[in-house]
mmCIF file of N, CA and C in Angstrom:
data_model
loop_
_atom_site.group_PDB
_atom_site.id
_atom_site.type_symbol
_atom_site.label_atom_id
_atom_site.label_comp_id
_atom_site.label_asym_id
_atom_site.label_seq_id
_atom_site.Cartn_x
_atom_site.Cartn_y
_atom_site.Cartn_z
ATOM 1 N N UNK A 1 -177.410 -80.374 -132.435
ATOM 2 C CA UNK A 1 -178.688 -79.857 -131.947
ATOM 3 C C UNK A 1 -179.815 -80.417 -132.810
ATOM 4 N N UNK A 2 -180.878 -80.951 -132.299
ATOM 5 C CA UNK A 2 -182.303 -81.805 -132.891
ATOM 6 C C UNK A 2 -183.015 -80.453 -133.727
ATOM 7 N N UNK A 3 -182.850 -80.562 -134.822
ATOM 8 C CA UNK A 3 -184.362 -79.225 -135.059
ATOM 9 C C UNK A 3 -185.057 -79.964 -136.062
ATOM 10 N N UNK A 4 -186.658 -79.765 -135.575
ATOM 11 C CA UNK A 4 -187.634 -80.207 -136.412
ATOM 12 C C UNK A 4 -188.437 -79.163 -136.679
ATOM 13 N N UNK A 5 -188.718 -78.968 -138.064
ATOM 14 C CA UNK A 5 -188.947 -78.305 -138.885
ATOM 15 C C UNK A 5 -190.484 -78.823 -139.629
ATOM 16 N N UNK A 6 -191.594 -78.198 -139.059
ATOM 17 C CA UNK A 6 -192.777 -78.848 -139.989
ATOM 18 C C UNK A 6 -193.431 -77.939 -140.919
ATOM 19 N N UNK A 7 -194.017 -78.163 -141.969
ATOM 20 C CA UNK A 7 -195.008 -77.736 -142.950
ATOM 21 C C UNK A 7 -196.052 -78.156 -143.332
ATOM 22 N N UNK A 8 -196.750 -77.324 -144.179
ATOM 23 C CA UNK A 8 -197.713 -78.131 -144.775
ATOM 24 C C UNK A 8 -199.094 -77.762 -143.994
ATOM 25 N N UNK A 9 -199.427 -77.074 -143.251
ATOM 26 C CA UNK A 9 -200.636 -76.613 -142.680
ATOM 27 C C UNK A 9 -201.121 -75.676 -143.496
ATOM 28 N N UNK A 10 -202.917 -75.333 -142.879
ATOM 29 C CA UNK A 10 -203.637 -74.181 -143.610
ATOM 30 C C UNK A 10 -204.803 -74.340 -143.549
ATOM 31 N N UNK A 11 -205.934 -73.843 -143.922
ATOM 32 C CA UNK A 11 -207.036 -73.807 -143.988
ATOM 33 C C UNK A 11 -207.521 -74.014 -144.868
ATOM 34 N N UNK A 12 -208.167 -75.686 -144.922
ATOM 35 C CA UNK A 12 -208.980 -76.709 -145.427
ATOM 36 C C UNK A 12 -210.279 -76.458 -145.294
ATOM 37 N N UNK A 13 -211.045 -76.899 -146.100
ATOM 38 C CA UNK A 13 -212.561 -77.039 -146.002
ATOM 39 C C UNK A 13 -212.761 -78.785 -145.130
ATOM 40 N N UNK A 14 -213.880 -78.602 -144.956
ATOM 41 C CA UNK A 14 -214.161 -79.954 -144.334
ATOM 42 C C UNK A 14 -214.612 -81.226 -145.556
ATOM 43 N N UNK A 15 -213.778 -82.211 -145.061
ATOM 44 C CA UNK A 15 -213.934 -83.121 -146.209
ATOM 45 C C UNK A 15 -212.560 -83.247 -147.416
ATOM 46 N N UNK A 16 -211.597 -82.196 -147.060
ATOM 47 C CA UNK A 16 -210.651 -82.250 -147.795
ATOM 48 C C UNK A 16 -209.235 -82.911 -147.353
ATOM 49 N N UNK A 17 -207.962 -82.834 -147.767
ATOM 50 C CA UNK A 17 -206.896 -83.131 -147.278
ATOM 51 C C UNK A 17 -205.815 -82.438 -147.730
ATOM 52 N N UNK A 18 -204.880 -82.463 -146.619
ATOM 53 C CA UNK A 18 -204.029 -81.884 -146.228
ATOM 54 C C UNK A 18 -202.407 -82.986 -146.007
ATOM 55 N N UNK A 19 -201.269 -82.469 -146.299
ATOM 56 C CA UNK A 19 -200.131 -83.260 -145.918
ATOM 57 C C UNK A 19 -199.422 -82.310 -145.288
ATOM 58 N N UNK A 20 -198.968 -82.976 -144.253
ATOM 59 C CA UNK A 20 -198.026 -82.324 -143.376
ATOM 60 C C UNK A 20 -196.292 -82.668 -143.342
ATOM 61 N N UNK A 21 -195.457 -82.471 -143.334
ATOM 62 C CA UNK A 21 -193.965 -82.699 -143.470
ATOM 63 C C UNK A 21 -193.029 -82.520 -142.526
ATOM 64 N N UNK A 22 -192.466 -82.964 -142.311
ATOM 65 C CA UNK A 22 -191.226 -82.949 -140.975
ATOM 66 C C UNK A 22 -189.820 -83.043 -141.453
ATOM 67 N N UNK A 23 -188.946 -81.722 -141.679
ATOM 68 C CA UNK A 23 -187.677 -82.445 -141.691
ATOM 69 C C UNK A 23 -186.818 -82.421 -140.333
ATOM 70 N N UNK A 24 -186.042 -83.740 -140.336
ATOM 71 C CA UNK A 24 -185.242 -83.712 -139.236
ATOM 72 C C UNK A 24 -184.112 -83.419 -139.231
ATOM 73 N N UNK A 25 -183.411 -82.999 -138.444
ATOM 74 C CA UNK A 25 -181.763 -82.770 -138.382
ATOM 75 C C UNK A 25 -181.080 -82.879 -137.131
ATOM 76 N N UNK A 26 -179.402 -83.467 -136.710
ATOM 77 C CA UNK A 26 -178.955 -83.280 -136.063
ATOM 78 C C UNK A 26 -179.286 -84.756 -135.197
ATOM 79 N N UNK A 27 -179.988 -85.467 -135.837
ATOM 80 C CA UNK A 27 -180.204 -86.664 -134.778
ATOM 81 C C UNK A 27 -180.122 -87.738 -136.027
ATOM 82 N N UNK A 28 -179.660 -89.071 -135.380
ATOM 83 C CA UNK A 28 -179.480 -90.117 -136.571
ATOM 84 C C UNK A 28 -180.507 -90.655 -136.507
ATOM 85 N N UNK A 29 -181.768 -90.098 -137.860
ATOM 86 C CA UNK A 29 -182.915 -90.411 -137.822
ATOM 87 C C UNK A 29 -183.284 -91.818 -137.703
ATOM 88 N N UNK A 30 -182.908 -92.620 -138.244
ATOM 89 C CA UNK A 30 -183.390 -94.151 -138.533
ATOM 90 C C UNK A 30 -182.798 -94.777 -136.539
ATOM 91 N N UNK A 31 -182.616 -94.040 -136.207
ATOM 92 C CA UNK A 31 -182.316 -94.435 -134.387
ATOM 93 C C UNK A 31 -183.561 -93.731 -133.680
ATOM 94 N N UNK A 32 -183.932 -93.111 -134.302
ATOM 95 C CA UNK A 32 -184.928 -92.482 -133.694
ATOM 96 C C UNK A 32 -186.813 -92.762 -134.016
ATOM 97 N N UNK A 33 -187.986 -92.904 -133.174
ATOM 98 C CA UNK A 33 -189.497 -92.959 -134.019
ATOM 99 C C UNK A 33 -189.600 -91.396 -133.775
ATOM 100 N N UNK A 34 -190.245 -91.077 -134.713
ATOM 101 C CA UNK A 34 -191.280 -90.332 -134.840
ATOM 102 C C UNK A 34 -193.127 -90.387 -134.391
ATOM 103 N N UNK A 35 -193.254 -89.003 -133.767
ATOM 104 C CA UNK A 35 -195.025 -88.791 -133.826
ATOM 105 C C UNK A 35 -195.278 -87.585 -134.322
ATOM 106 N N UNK A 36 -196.550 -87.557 -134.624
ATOM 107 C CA UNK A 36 -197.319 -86.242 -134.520
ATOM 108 C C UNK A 36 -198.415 -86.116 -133.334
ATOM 109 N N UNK A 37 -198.167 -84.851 -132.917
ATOM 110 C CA UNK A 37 -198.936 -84.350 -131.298
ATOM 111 C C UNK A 37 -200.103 -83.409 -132.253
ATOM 112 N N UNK A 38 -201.060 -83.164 -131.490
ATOM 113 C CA UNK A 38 -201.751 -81.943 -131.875
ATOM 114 C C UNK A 38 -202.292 -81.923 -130.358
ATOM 115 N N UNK A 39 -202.520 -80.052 -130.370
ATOM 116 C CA UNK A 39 -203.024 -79.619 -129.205
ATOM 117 C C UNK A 39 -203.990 -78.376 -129.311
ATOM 118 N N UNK A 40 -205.129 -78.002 -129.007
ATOM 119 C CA UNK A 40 -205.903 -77.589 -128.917
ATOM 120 C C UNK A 40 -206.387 -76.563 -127.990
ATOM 121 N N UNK A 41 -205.870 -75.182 -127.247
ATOM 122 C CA UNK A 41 -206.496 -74.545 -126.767
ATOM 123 C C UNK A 41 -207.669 -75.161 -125.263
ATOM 124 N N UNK A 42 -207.153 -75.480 -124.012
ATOM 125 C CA UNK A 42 -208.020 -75.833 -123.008
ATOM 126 C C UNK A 42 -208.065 -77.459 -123.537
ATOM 127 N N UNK A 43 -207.597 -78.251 -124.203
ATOM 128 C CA UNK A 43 -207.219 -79.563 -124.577
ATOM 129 C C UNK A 43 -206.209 -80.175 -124.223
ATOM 130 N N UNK A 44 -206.126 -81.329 -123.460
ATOM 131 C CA UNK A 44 -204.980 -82.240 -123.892
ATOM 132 C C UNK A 44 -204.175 -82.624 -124.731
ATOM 133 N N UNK A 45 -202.877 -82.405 -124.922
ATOM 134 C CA UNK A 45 -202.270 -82.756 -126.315
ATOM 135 C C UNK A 45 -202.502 -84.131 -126.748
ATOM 136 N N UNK A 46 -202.304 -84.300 -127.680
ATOM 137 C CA UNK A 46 -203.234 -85.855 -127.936
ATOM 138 C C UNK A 46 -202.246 -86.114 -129.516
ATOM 139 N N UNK A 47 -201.485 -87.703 -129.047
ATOM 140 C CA UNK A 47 -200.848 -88.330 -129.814
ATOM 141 C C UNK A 47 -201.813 -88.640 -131.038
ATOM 142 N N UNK A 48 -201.793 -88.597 -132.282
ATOM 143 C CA UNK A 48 -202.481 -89.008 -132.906
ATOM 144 C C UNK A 48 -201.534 -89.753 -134.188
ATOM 145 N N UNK A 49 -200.834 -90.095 -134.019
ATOM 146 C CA UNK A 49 -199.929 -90.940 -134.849
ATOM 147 C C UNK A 49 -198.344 -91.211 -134.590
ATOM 148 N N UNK A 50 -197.620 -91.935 -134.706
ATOM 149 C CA UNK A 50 -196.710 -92.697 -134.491
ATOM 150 C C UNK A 50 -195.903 -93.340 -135.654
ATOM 151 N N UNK A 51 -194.533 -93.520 -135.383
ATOM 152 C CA UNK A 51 -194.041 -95.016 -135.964
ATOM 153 C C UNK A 51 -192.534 -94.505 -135.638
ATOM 154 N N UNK A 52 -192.123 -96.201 -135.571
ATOM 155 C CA UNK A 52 -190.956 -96.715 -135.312
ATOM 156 C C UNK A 52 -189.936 -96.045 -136.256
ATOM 157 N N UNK A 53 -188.591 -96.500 -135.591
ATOM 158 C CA UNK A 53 -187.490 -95.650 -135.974
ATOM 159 C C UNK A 53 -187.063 -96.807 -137.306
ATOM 160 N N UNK A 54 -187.549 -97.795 -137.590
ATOM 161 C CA UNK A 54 -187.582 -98.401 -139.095
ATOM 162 C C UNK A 54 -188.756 -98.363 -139.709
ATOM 163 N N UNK A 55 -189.831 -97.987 -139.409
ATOM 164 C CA UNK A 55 -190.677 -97.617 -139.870
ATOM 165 C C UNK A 55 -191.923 -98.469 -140.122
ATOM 166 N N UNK A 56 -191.249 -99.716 -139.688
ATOM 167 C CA UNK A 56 -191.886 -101.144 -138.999
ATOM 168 C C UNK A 56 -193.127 -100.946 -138.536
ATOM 169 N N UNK A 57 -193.069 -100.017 -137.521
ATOM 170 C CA UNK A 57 -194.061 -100.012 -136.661
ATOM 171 C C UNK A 57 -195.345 -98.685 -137.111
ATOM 172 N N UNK A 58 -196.139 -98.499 -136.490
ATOM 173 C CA UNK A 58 -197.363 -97.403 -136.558
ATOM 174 C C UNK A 58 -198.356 -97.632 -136.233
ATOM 175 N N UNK A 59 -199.041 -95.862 -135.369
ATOM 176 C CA UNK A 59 -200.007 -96.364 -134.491
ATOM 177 C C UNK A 59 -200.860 -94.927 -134.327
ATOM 178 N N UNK A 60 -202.165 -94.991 -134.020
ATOM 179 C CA UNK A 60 -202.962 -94.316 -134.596
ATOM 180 C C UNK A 60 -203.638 -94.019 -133.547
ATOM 181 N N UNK A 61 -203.908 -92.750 -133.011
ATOM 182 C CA UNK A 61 -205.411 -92.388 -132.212
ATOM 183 C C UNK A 61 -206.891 -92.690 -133.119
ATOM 184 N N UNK A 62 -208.049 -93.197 -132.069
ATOM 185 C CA UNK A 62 -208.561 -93.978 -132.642
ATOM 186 C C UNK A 62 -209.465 -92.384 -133.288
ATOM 187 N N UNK A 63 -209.311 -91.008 -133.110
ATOM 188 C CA UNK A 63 -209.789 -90.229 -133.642
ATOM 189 C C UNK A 63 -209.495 -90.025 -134.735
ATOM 190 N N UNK A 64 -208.472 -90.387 -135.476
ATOM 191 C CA UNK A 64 -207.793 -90.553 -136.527
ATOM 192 C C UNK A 64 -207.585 -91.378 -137.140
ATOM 193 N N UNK A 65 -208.271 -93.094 -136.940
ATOM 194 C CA UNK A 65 -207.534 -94.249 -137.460
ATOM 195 C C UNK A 65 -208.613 -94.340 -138.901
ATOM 196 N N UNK A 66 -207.816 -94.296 -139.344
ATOM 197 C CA UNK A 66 -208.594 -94.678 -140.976
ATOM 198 C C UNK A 66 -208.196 -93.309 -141.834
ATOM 199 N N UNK A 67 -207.783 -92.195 -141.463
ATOM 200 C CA UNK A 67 -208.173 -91.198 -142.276
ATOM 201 C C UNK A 67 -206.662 -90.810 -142.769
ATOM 202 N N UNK A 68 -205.666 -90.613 -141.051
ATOM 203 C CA UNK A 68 -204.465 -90.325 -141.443
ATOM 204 C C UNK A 68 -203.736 -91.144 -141.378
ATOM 205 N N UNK A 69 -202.552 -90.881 -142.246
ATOM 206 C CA UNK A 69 -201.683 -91.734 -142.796
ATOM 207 C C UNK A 69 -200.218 -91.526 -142.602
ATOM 208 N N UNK A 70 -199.351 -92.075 -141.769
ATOM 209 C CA UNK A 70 -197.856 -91.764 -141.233
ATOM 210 C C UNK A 70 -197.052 -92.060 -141.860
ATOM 211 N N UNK A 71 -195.873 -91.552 -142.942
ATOM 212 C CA UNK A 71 -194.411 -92.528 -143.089
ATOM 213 C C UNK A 71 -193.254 -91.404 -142.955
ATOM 214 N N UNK A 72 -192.435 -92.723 -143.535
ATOM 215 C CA UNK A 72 -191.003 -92.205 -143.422
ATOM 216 C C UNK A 72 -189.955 -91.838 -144.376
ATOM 217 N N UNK A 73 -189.320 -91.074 -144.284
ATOM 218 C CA UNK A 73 -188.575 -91.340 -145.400
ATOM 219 C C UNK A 73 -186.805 -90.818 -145.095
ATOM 220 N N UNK A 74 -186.252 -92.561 -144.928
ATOM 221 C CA UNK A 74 -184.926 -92.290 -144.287
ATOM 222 C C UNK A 74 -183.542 -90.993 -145.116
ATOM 223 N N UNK A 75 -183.809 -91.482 -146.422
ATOM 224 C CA UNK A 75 -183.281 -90.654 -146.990
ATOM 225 C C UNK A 75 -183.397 -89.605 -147.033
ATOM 226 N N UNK A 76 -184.659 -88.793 -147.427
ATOM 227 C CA UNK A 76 -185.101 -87.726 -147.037
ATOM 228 C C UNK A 76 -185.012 -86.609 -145.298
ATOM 229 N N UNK A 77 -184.747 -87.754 -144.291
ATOM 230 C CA UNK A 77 -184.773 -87.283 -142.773
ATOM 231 C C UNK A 77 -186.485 -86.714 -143.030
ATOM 232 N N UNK A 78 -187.648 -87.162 -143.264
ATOM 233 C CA UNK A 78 -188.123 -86.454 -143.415
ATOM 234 C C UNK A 78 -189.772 -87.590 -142.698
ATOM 235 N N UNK A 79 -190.382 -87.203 -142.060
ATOM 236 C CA UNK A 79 -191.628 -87.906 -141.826
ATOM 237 C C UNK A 79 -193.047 -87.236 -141.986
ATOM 238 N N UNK A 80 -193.985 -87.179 -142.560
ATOM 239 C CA UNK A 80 -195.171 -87.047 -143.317
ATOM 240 C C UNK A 80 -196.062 -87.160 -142.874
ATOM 241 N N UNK A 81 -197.416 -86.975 -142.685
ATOM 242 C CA UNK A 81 -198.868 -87.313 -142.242
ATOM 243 C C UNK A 81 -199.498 -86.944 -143.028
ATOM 244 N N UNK A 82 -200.046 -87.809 -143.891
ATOM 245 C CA UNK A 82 -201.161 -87.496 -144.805
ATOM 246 C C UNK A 82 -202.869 -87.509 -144.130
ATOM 247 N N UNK A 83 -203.351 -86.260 -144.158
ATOM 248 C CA UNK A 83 -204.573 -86.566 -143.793
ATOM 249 C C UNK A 83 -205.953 -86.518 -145.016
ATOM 250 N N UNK A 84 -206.813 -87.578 -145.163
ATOM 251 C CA UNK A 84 -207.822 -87.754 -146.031
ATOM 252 C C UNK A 84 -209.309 -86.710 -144.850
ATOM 253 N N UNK A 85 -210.546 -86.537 -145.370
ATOM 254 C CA UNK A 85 -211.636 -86.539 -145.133
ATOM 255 C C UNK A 85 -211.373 -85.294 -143.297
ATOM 256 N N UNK A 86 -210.611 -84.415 -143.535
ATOM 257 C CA UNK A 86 -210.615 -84.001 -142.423
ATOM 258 C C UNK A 86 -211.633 -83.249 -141.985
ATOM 259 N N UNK A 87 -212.008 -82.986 -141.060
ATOM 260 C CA UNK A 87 -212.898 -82.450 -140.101
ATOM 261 C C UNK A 87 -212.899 -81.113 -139.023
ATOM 262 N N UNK A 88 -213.911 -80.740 -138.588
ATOM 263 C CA UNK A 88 -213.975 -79.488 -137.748
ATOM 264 C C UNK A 88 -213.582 -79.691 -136.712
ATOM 265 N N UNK A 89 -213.326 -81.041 -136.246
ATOM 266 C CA UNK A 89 -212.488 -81.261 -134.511
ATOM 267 C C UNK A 89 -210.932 -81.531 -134.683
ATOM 268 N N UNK A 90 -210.612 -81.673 -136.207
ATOM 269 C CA UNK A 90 -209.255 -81.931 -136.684
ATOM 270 C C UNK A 90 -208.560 -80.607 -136.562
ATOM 271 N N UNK A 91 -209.283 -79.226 -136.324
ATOM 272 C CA UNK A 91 -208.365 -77.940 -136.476
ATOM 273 C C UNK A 91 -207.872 -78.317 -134.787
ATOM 274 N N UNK A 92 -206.330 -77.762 -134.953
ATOM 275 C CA UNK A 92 -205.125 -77.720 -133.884
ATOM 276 C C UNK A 92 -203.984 -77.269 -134.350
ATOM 277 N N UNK A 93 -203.395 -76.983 -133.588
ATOM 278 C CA UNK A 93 -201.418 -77.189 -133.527
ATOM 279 C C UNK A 93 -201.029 -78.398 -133.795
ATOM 280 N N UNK A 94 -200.271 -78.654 -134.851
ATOM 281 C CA UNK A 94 -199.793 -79.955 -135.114
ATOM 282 C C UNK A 94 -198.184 -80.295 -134.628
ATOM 283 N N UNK A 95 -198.003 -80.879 -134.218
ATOM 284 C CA UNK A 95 -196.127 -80.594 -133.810
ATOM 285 C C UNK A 95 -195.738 -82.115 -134.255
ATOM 286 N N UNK A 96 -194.781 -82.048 -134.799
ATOM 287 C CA UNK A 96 -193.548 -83.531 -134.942
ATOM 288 C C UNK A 96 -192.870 -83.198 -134.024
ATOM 289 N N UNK A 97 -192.778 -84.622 -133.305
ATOM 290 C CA UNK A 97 -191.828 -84.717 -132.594
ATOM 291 C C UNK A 97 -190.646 -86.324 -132.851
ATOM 292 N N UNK A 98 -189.814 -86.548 -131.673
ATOM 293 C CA UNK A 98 -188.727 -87.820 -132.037
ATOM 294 C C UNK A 98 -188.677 -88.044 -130.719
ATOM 295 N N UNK A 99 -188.213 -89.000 -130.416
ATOM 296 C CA UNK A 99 -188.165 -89.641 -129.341
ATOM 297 C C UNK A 99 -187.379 -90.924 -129.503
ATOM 298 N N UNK A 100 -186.507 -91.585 -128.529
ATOM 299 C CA UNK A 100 -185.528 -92.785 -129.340
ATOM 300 C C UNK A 100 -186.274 -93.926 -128.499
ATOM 301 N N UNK A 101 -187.101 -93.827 -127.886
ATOM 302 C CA UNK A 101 -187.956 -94.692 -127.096
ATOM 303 C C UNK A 101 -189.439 -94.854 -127.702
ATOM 304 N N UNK A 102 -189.987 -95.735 -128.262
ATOM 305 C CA UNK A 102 -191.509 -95.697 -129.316
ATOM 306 C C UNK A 102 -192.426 -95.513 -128.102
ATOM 307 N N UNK A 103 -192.343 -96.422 -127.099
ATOM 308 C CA UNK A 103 -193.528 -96.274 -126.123
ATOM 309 C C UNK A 103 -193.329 -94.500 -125.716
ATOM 310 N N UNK A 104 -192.587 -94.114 -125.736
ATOM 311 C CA UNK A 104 -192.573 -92.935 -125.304
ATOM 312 C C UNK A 104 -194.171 -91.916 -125.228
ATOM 313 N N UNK A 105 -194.415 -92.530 -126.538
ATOM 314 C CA UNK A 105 -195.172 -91.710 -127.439
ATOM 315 C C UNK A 105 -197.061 -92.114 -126.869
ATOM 316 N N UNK A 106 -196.564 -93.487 -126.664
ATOM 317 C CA UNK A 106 -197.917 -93.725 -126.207
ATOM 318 C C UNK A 106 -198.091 -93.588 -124.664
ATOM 319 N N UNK A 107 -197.366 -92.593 -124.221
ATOM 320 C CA UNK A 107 -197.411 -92.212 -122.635
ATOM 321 C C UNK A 107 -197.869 -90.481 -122.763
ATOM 322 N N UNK A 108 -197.673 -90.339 -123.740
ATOM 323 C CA UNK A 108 -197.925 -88.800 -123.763
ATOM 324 C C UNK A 108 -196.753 -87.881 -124.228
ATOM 325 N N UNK A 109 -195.723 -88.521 -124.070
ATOM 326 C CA UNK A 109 -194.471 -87.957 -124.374
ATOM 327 C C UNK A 109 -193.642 -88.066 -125.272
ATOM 328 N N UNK A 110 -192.646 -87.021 -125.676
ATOM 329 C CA UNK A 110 -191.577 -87.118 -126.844
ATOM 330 C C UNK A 110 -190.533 -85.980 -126.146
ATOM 331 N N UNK A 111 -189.731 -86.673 -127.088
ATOM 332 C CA UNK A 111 -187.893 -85.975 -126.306
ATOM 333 C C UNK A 111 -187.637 -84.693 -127.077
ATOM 334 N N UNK A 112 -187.971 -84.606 -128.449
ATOM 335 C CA UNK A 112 -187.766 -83.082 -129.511
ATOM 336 C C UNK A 112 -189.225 -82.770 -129.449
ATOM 337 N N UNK A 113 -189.318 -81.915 -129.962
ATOM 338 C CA UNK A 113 -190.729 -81.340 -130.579
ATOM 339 C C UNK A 113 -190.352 -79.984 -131.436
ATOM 340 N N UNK A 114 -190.775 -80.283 -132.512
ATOM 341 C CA UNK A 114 -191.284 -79.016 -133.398
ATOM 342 C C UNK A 114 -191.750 -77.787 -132.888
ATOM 343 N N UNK A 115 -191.696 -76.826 -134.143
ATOM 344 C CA UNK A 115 -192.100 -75.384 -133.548
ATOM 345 C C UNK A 115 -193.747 -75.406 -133.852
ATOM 346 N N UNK A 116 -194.157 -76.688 -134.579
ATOM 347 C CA UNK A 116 -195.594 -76.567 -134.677
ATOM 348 C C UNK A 116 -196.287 -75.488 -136.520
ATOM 349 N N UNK A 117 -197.063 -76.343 -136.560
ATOM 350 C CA UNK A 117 -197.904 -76.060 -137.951
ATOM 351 C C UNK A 117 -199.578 -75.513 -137.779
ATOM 352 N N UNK A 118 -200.517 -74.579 -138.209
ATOM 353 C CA UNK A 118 -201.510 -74.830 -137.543
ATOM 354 C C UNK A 118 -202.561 -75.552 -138.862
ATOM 355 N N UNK A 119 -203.498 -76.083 -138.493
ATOM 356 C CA UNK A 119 -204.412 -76.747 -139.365
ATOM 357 C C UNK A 119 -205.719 -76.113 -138.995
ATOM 358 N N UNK A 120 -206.280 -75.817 -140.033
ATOM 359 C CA UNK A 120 -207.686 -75.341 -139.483
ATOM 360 C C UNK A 120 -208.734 -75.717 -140.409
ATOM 361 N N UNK A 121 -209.824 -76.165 -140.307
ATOM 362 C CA UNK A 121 -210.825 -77.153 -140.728
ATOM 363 C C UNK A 121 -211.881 -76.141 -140.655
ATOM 364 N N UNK A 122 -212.455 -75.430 -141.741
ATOM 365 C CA UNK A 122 -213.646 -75.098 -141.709
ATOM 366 C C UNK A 122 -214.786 -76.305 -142.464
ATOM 367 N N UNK A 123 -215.536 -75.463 -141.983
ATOM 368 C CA UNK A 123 -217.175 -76.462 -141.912
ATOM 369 C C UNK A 123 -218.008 -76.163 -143.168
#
């Protein structure tokens, strides 16, 4: 059974940062990419980061490109999002998800998903 397990949320000031954590289990991680989703209340869930199941790859909503930061860590089963300089449109539900297909991710979709972290960005 896939369970993803995230941490690392809370309530940030604006301008600060935050790391988020994913452990995985039950799936042979390095076969699998990873994303992070966030979703928002009357919002679209919205991919905002990515990468390949070697870790090769990574890919960024452009609401996010520069600030957050994706890896991996095979040993660990464990995948990360570091966010720098976050913001008041950055508060959401954050979810890791896996998927053994990368485009998956840039369609809107993933095969696991997390129980979700919340982030909240005051001003």
């Amino acid at each position: 059974q896939v369970r993803l397990v995230e941490s690392g949320g809370g309530l940030v000031q604006a301008g600060g940062s935050l790391r988020l954590s994913c452990v995985a289990s039950g799936l042979t991680f390095r076969s699998y990419a990873m994303a992070w989703f966030r979703q928002t209340p009357g919002k679209e869930r919205e991919c905002v980061s990515r990468i390949s199941g070697s870790g090769g790859i990574s890919g960024y909503s452009d609401s996010v490109k520069g600030r957050f930061t994706i890896s991996r860590d095979h040993a660990r089963h464990t995948v990360s999002l570091q966010i720098h300089v976050l913001r008041p449109k950055d508060t959401a539900d954050y979810y890791c998800t896996a998927d053994r297909t990368y485009q998956h991710f840039l369609a809107g979709h993933a095969g696991y998903w997390g129980q979700g972290t919340q982030v909240t960005v005051s001003s």
